[in-house]
PDB file of C-alpha atoms in Angstrom:
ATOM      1  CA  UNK D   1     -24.473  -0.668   1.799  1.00 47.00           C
ATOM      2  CA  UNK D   2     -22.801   0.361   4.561  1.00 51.00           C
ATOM      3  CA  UNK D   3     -19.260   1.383   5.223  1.00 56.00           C
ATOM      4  CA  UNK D   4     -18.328  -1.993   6.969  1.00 54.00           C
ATOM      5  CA  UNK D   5     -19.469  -4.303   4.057  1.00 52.00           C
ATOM      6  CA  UNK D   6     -18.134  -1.752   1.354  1.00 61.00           C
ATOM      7  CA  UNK D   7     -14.637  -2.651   2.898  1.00 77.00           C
ATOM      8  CA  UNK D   8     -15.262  -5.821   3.190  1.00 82.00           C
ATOM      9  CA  UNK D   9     -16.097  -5.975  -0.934  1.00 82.00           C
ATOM     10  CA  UNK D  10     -13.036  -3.945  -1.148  1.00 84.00           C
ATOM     11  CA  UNK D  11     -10.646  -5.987   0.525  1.00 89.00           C
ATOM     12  CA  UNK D  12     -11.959  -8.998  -1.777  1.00 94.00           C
ATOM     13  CA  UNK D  13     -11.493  -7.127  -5.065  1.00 92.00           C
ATOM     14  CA  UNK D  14      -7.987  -6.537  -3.914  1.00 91.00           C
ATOM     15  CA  UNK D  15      -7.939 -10.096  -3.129  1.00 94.00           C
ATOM     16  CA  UNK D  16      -9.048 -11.148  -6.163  1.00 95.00           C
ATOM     17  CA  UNK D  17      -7.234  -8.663  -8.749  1.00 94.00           C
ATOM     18  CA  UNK D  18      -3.968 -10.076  -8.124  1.00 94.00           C
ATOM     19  CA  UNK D  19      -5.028 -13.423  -8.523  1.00 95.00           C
ATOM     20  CA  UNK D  20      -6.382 -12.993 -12.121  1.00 96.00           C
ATOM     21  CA  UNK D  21      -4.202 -10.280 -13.285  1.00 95.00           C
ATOM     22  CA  UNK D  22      -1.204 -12.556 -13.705  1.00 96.00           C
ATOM     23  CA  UNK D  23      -2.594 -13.305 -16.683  1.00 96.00           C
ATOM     24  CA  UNK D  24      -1.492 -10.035 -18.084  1.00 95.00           C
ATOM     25  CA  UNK D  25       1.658  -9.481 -16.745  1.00 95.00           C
ATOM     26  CA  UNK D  26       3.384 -12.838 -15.737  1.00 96.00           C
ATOM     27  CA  UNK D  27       6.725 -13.555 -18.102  1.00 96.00           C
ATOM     28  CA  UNK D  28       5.176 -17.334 -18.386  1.00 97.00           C
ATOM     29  CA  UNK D  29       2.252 -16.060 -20.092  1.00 97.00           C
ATOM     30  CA  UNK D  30       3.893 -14.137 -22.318  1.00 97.00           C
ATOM     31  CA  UNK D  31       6.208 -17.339 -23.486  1.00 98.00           C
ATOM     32  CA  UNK D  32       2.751 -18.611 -24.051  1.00 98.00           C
ATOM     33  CA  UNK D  33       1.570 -15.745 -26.003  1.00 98.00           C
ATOM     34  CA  UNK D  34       4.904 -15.574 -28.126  1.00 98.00           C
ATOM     35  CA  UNK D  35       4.159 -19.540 -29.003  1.00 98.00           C
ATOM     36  CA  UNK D  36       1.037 -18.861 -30.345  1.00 98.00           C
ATOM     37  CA  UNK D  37       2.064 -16.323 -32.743  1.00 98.00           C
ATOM     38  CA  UNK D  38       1.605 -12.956 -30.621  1.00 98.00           C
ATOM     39  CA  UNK D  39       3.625 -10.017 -30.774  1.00 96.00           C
ATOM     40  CA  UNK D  40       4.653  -9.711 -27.222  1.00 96.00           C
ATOM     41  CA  UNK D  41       7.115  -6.462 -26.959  1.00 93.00           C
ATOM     42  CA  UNK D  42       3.819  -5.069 -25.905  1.00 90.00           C
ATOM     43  CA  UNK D  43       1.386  -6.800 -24.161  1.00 90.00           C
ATOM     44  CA  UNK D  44      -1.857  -5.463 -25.826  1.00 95.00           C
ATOM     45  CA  UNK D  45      -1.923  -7.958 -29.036  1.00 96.00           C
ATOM     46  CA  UNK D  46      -2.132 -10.676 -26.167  1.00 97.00           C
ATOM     47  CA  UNK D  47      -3.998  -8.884 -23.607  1.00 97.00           C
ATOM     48  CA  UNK D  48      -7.114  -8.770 -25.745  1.00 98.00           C
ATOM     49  CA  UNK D  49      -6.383 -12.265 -27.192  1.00 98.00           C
ATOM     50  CA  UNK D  50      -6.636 -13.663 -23.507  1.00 98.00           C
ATOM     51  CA  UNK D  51      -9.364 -11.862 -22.119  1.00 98.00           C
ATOM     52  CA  UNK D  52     -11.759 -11.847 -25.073  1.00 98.00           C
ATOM     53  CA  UNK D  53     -11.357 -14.983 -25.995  1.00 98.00           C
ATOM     54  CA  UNK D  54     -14.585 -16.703 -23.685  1.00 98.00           C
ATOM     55  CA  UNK D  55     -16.495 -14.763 -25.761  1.00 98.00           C
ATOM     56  CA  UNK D  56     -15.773 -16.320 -28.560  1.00 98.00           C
ATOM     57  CA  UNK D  57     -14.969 -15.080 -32.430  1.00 98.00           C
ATOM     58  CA  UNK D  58     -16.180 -11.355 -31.422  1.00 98.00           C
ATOM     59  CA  UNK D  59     -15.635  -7.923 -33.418  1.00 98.00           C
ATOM     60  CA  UNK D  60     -14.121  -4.914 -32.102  1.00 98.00           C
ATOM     61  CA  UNK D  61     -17.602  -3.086 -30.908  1.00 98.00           C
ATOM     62  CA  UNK D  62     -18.370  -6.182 -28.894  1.00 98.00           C
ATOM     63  CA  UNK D  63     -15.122  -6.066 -27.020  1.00 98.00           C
ATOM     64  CA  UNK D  64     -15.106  -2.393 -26.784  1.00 98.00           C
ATOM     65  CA  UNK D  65     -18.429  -2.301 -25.438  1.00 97.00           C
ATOM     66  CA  UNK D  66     -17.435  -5.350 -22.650  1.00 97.00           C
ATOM     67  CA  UNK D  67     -13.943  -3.684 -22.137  1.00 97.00           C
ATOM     68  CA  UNK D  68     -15.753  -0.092 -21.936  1.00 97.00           C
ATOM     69  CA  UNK D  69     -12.773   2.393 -20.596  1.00 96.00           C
ATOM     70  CA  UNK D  70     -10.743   1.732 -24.014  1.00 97.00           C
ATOM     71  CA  UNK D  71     -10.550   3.343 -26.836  1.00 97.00           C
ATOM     72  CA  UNK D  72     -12.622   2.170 -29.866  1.00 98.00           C
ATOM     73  CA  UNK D  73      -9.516   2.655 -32.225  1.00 97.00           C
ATOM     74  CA  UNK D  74      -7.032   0.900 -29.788  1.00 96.00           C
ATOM     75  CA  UNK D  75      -9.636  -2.147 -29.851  1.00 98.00           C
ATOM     76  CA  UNK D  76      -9.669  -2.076 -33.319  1.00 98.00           C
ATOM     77  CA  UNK D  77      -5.826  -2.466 -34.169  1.00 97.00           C
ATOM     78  CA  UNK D  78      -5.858  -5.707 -32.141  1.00 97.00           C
ATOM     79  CA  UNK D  79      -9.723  -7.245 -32.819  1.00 98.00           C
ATOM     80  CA  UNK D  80     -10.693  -8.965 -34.617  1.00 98.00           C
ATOM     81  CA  UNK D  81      -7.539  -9.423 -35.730  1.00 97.00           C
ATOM     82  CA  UNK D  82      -6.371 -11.790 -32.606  1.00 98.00           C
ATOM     83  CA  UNK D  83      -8.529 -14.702 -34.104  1.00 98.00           C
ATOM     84  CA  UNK D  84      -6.239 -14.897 -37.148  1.00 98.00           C
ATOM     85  CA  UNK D  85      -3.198 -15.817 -34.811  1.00 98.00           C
ATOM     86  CA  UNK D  86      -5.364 -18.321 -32.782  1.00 98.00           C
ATOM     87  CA  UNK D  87      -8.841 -19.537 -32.376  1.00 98.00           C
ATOM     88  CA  UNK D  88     -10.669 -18.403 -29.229  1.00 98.00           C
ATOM     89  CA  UNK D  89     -10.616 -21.876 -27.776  1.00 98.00           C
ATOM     90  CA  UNK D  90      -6.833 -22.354 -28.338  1.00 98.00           C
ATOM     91  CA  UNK D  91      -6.220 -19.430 -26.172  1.00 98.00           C
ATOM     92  CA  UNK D  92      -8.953 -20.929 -24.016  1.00 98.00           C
ATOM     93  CA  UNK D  93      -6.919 -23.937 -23.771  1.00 98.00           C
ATOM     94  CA  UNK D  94      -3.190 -21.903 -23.568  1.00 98.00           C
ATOM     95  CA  UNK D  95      -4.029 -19.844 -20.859  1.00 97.00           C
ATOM     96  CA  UNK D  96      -4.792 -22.629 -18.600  1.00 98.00           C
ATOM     97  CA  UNK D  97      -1.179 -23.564 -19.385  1.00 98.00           C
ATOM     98  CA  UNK D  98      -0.071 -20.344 -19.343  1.00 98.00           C
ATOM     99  CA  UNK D  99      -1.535 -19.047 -15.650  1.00 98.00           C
ATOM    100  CA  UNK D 100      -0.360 -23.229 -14.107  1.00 98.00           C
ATOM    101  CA  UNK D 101       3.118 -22.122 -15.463  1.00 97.00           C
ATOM    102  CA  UNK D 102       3.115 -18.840 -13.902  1.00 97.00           C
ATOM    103  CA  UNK D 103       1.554 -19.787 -10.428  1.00 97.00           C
ATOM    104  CA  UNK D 104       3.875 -22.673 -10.216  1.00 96.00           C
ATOM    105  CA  UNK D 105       7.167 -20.102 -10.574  1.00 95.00           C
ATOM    106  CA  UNK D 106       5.257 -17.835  -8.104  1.00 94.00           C
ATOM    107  CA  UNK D 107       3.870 -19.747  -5.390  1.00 93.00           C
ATOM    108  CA  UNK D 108       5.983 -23.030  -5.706  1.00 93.00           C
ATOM    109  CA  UNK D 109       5.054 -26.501  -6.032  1.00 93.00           C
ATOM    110  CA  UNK D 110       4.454 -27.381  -2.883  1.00 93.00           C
ATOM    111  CA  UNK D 111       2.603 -24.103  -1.975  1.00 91.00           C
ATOM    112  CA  UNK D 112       0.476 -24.739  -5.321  1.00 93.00           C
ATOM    113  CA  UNK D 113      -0.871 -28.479  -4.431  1.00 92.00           C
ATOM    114  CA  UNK D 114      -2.350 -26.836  -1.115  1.00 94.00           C
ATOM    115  CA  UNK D 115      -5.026 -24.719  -2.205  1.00 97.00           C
ATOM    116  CA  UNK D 116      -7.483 -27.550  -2.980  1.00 97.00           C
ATOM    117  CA  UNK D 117      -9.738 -25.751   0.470  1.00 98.00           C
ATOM    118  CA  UNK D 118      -9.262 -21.911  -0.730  1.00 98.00           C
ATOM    119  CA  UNK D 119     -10.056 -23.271  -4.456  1.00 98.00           C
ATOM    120  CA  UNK D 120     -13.234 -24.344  -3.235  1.00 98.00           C
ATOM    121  CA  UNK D 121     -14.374 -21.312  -1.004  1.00 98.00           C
ATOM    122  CA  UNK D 122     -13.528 -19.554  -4.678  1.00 98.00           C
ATOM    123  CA  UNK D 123     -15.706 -21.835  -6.802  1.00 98.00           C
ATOM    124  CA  UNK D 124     -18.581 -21.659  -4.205  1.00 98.00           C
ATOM    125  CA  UNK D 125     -18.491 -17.718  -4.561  1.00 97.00           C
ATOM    126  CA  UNK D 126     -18.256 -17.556  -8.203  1.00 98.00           C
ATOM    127  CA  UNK D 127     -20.592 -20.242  -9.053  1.00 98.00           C
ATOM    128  CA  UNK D 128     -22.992 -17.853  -6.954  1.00 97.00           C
ATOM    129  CA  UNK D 129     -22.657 -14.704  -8.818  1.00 96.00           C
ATOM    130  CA  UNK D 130     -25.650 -13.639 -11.120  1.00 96.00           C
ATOM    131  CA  UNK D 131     -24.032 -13.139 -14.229  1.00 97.00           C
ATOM    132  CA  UNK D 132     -27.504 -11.385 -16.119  1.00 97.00           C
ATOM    133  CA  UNK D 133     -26.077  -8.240 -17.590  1.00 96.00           C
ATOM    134  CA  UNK D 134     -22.556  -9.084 -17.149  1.00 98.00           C
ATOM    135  CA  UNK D 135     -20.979 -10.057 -20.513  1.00 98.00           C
ATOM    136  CA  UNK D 136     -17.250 -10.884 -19.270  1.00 98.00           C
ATOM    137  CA  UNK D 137     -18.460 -12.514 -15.921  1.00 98.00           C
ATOM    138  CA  UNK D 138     -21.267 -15.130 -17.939  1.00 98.00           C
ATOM    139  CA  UNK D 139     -18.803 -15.951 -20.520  1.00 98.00           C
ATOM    140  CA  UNK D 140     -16.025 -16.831 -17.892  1.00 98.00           C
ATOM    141  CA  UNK D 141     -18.954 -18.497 -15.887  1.00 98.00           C
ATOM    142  CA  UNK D 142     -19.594 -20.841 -19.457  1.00 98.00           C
ATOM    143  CA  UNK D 143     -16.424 -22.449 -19.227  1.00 98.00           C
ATOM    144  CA  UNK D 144     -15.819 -25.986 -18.128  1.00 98.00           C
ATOM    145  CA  UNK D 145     -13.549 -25.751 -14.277  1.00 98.00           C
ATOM    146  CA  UNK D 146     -10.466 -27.180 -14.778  1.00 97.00           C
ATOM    147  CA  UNK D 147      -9.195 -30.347 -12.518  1.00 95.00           C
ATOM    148  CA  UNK D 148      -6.119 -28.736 -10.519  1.00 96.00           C
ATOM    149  CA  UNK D 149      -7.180 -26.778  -7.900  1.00 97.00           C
ATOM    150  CA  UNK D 150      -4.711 -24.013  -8.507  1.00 97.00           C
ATOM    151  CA  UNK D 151      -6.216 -23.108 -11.787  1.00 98.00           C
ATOM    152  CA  UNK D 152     -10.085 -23.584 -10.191  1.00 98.00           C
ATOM    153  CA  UNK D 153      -8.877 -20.676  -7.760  1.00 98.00           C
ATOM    154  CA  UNK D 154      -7.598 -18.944 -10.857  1.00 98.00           C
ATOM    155  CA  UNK D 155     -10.857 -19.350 -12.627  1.00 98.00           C
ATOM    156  CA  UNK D 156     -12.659 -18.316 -10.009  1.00 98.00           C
ATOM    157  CA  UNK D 157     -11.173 -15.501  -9.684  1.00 98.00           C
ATOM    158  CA  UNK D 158     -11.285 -14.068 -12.889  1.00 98.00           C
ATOM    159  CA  UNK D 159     -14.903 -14.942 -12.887  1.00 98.00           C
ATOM    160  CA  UNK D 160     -15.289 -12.824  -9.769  1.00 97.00           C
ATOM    161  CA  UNK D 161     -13.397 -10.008 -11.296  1.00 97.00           C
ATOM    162  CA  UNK D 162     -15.235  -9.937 -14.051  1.00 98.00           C
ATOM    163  CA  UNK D 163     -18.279 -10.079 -12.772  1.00 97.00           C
ATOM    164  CA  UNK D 164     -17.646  -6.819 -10.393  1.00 96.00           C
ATOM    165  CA  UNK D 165     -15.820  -5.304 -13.533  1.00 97.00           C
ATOM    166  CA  UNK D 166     -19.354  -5.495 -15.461  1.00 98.00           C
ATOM    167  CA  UNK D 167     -20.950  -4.163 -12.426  1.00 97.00           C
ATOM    168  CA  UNK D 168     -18.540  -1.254 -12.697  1.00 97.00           C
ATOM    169  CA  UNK D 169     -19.316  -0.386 -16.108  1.00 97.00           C
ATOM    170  CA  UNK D 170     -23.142  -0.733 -15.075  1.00 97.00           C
ATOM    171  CA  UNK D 171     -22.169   1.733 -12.284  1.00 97.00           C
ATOM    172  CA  UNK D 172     -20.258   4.144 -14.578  1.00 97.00           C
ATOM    173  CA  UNK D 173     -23.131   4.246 -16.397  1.00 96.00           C
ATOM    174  CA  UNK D 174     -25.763   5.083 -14.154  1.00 95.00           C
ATOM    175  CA  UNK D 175     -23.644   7.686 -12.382  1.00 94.00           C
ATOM    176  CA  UNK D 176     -23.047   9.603 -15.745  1.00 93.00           C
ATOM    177  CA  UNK D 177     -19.469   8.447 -17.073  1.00 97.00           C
ATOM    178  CA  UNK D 178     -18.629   7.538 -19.875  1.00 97.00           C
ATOM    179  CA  UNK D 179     -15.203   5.939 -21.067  1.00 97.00           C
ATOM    180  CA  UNK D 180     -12.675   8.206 -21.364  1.00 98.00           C
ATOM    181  CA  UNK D 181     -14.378  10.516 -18.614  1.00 97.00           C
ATOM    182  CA  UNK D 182     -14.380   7.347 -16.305  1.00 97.00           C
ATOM    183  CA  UNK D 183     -10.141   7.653 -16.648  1.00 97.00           C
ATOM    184  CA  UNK D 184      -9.915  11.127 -16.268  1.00 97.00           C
ATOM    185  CA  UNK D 185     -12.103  11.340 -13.498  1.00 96.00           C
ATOM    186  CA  UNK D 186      -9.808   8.157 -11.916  1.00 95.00           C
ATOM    187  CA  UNK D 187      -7.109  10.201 -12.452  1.00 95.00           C
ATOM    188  CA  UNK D 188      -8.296  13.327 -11.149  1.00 96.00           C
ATOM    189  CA  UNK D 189      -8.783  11.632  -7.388  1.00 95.00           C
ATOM    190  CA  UNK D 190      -5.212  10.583  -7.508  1.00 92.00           C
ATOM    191  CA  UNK D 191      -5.562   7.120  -8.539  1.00 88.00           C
ATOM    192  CA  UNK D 192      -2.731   6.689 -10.729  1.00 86.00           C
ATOM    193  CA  UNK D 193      -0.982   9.668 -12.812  1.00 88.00           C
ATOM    194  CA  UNK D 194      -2.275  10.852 -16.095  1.00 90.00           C
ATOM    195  CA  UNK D 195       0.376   8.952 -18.255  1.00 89.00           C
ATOM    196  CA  UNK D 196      -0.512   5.413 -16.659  1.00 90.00           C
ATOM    197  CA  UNK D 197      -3.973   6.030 -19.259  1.00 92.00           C
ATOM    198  CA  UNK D 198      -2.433   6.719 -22.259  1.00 91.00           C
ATOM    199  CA  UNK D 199      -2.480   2.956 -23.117  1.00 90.00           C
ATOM    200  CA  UNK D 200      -6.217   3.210 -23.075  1.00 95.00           C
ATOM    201  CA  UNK D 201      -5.804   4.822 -26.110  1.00 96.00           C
ATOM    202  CA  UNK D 202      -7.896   7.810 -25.895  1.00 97.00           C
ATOM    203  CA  UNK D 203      -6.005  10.767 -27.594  1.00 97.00           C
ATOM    204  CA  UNK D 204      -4.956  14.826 -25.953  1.00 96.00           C
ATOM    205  CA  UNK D 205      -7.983  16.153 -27.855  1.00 97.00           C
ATOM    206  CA  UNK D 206     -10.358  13.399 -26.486  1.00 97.00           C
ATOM    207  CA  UNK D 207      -9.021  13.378 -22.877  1.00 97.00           C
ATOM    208  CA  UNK D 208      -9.141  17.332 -22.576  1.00 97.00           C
ATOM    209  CA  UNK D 209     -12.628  17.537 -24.081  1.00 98.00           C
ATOM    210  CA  UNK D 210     -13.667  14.361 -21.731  1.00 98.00           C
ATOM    211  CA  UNK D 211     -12.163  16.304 -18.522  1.00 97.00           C
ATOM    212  CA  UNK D 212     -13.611  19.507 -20.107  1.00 98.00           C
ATOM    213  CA  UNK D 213     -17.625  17.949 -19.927  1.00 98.00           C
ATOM    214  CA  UNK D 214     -16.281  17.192 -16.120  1.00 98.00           C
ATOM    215  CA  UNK D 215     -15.500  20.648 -15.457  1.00 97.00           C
ATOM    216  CA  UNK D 216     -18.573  21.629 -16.683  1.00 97.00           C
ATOM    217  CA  UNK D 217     -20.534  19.382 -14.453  1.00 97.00           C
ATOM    218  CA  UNK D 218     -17.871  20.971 -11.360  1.00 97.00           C
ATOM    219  CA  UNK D 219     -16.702  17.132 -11.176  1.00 97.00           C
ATOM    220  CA  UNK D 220     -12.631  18.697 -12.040  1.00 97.00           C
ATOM    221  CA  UNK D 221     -10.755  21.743 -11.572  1.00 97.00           C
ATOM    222  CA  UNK D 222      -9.445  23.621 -14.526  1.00 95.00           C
ATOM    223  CA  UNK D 223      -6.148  21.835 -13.325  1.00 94.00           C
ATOM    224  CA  UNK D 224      -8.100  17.938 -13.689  1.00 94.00           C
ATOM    225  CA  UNK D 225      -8.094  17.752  -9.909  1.00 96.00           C
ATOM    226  CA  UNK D 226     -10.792  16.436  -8.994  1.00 97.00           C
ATOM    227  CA  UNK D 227     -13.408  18.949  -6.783  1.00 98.00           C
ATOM    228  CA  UNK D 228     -15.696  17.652  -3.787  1.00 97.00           C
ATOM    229  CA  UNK D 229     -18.514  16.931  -5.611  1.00 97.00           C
ATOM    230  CA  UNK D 230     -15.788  15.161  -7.920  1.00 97.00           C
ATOM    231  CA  UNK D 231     -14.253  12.872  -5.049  1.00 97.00           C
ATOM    232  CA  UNK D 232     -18.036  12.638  -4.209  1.00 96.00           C
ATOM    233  CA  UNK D 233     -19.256  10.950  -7.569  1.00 96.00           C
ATOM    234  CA  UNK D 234     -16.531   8.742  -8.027  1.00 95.00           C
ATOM    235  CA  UNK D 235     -16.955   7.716  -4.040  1.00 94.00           C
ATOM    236  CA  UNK D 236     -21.024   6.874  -4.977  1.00 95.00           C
ATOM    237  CA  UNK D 237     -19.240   4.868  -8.145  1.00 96.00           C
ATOM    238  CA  UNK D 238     -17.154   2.802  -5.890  1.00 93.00           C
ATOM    239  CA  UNK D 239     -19.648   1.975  -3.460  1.00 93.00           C
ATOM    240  CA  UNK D 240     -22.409   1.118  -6.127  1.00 94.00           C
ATOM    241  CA  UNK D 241     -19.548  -1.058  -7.828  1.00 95.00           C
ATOM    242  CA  UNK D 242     -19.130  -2.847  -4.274  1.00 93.00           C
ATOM    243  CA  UNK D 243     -23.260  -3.073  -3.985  1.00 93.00           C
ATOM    244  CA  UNK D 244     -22.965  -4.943  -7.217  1.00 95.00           C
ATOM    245  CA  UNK D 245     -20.097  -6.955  -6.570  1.00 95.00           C
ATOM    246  CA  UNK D 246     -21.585  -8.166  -3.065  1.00 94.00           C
ATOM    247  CA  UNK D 247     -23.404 -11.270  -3.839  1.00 94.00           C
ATOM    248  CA  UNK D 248     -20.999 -13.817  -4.704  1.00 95.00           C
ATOM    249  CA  UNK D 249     -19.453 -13.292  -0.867  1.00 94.00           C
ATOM    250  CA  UNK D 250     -22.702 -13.162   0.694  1.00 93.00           C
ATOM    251  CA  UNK D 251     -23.407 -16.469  -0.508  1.00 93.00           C
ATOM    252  CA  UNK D 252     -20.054 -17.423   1.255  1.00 94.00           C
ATOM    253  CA  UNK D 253     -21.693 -16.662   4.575  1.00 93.00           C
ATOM    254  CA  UNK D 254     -19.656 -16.589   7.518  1.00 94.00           C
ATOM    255  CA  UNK D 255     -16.837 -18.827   5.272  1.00 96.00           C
ATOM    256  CA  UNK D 256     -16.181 -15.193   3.645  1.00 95.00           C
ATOM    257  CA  UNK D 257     -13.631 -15.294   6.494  1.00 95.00           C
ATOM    258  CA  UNK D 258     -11.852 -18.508   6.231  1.00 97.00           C
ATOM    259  CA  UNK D 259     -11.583 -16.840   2.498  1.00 97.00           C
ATOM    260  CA  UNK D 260      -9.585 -14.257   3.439  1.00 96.00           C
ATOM    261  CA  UNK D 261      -7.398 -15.405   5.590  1.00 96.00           C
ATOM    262  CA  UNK D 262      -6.779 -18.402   2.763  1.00 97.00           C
ATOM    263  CA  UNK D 263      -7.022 -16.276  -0.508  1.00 96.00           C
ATOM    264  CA  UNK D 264      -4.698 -13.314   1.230  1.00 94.00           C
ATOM    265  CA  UNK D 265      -1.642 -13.989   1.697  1.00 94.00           C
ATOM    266  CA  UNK D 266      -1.528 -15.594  -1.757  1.00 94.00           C
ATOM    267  CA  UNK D 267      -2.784 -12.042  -3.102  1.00 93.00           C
ATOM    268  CA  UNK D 268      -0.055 -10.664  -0.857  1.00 91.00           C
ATOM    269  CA  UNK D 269       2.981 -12.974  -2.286  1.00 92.00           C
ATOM    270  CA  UNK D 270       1.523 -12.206  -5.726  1.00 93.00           C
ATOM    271  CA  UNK D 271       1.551  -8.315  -5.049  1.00 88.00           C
ATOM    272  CA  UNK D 272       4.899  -8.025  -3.460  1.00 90.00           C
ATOM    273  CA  UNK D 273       6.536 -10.245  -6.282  1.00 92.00           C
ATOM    274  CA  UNK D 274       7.022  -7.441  -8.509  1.00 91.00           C
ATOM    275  CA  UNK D 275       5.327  -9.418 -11.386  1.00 92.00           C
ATOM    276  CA  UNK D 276       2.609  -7.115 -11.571  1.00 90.00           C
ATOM    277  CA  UNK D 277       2.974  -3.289 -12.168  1.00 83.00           C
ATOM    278  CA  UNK D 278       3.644  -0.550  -9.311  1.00 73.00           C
ATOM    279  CA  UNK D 279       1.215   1.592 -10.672  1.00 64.00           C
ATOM    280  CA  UNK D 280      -1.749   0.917 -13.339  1.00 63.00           C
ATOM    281  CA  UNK D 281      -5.108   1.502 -14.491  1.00 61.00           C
ATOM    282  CA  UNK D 282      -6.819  -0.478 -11.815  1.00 60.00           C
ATOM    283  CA  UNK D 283      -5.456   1.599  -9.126  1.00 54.00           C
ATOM    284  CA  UNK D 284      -4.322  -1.165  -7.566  1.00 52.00           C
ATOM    285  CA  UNK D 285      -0.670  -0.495  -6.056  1.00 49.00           C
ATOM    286  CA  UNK D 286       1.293  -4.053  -5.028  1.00 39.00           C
ATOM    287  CA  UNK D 287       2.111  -4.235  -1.149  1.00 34.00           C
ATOM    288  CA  UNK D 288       5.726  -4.184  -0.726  1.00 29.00           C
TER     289      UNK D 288
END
């Protein structure tokens, strides 16, 4: 891939990201998580309730396997355990309610009943991605589109993050990392600070011996700064993740564009709301 269409795959996943991550952090959604039952002065007990839940009635080694960068404990204190508070396909059904609420209080009425042509560019992409080996992707992909074109752009875009999210964990894999040494390494080029992956759950012991296998492989500095040949392996990551997340835009053709400049700004009003967090495990820092 070259540098021009690695961008380009870039700028989409920060296009996208916004877009679906308001399921995690909008204070609608968590109204709707508190209604069901969830214990929202965190938002992991709903976090995994929303995002597991298209794959139906799952254990915690299924999720932590599809989730990959957590820890297997962390998974555990919340799965399978979500399923007691609500079925999969009530959450199914509440986050649909949840994500119309919370684009409505972003965007505005008016704003949300005009998206019915960047809706459709979304759908067109998603419905395009090949979902083989890509857990979270084909079980978003399974579910029926919704009617309002607000929530089709929604659903496309968490289908489209998903579906490069798998291809990231593919990635991580082939290039050698494994969970807790892909978030050390992340942090070691500066992505976000140390403390911003503590929520992942991975204790000191397991973080220092995860950056400690990187220094061995001259990926870190004793100080878990990352070296060249660091900044170099997690640059290969990236661009194999944007190889792999290519084909739902190039099935967009030339429209890719009219996607952008459509799908943008909406990212952009998203971003600089100051719903979503200044700093975070995506490394993904909200425009002001």
């Amino acid at each position: 891939m070259n540098a021009a269409v690695d961008g380009l795959a870039r700028q989409l996943w920060r296009i996208v990201e916004p877009l679906h991550a308001i399921l995690y952090y909008a204070p609608e959604v968590s109204e709707e998580a508190a209604k069901l039952g969830y214990d929202v002065d965190t938002r992991w007990p709903s976090y995994f309730a929303w995002r597991a839940a298209p794959l139906g009635s799952v254990g915690a080694t299924a999720v932590t396997s599809a989730f990959y960068s957590f820890s297997p404990r962390v998974v555990a204190a919340h799965v399978p355990a979500a399923w007691e508070v609500a079925a999969p396909g009530v959450l199914l059904e509440r986050r649909l309610v949840a994500v119309d609420r919370a684009l409505r209080s972003l965007l505005g009425d008016e704003r949300v009943a005009s998206l019915g042509e960047v809706a459709a560019l979304a759908r067109r992409a998603a419905s395009a991605a090949d979902t083989a080996g890509r857990p979270l992707a084909a079980a978003n992909a399974d579910l029926p589109w919704p009617g309002r074109p607000h929530l089709v752009l929604w659903q496309a875009a968490t289908i489209l993050r998903e579906h490069r999210g798998d291809g990231h964990v593919a990635a991580a894999l082939v290039s050698g990392f494994d969970p807790c040494e892909l978030l050390v390494s992340f942090a070691a080029v500066g992505a976000a600070p140390e403390s911003v992956f503590a929520s992942r759950g991975w204790t000191p012991d397991e973080w220092d011996a995860a950056r400690e296998r990187l220094l061995t492989r001259g990926w870190v500095h004793p100080d878990g700064t990352a070296t060249d040949q660091g900044v170099k392996a997690r640059a290969e990551l990236e661009q194999r993740t944007s190889e792999l997340a290519a084909g739902p835009w190039k099935a967009l053709g030339t429209d890719v564009g009219r996607f952008v400049q459509l799908a943008g700004p909406l990212a952009g009003e998203i971003a600089a709301s100051g719903v979503l967090p200044r700093q975070s495990t995506l490394g993904l820092s909200p425009r002001p």
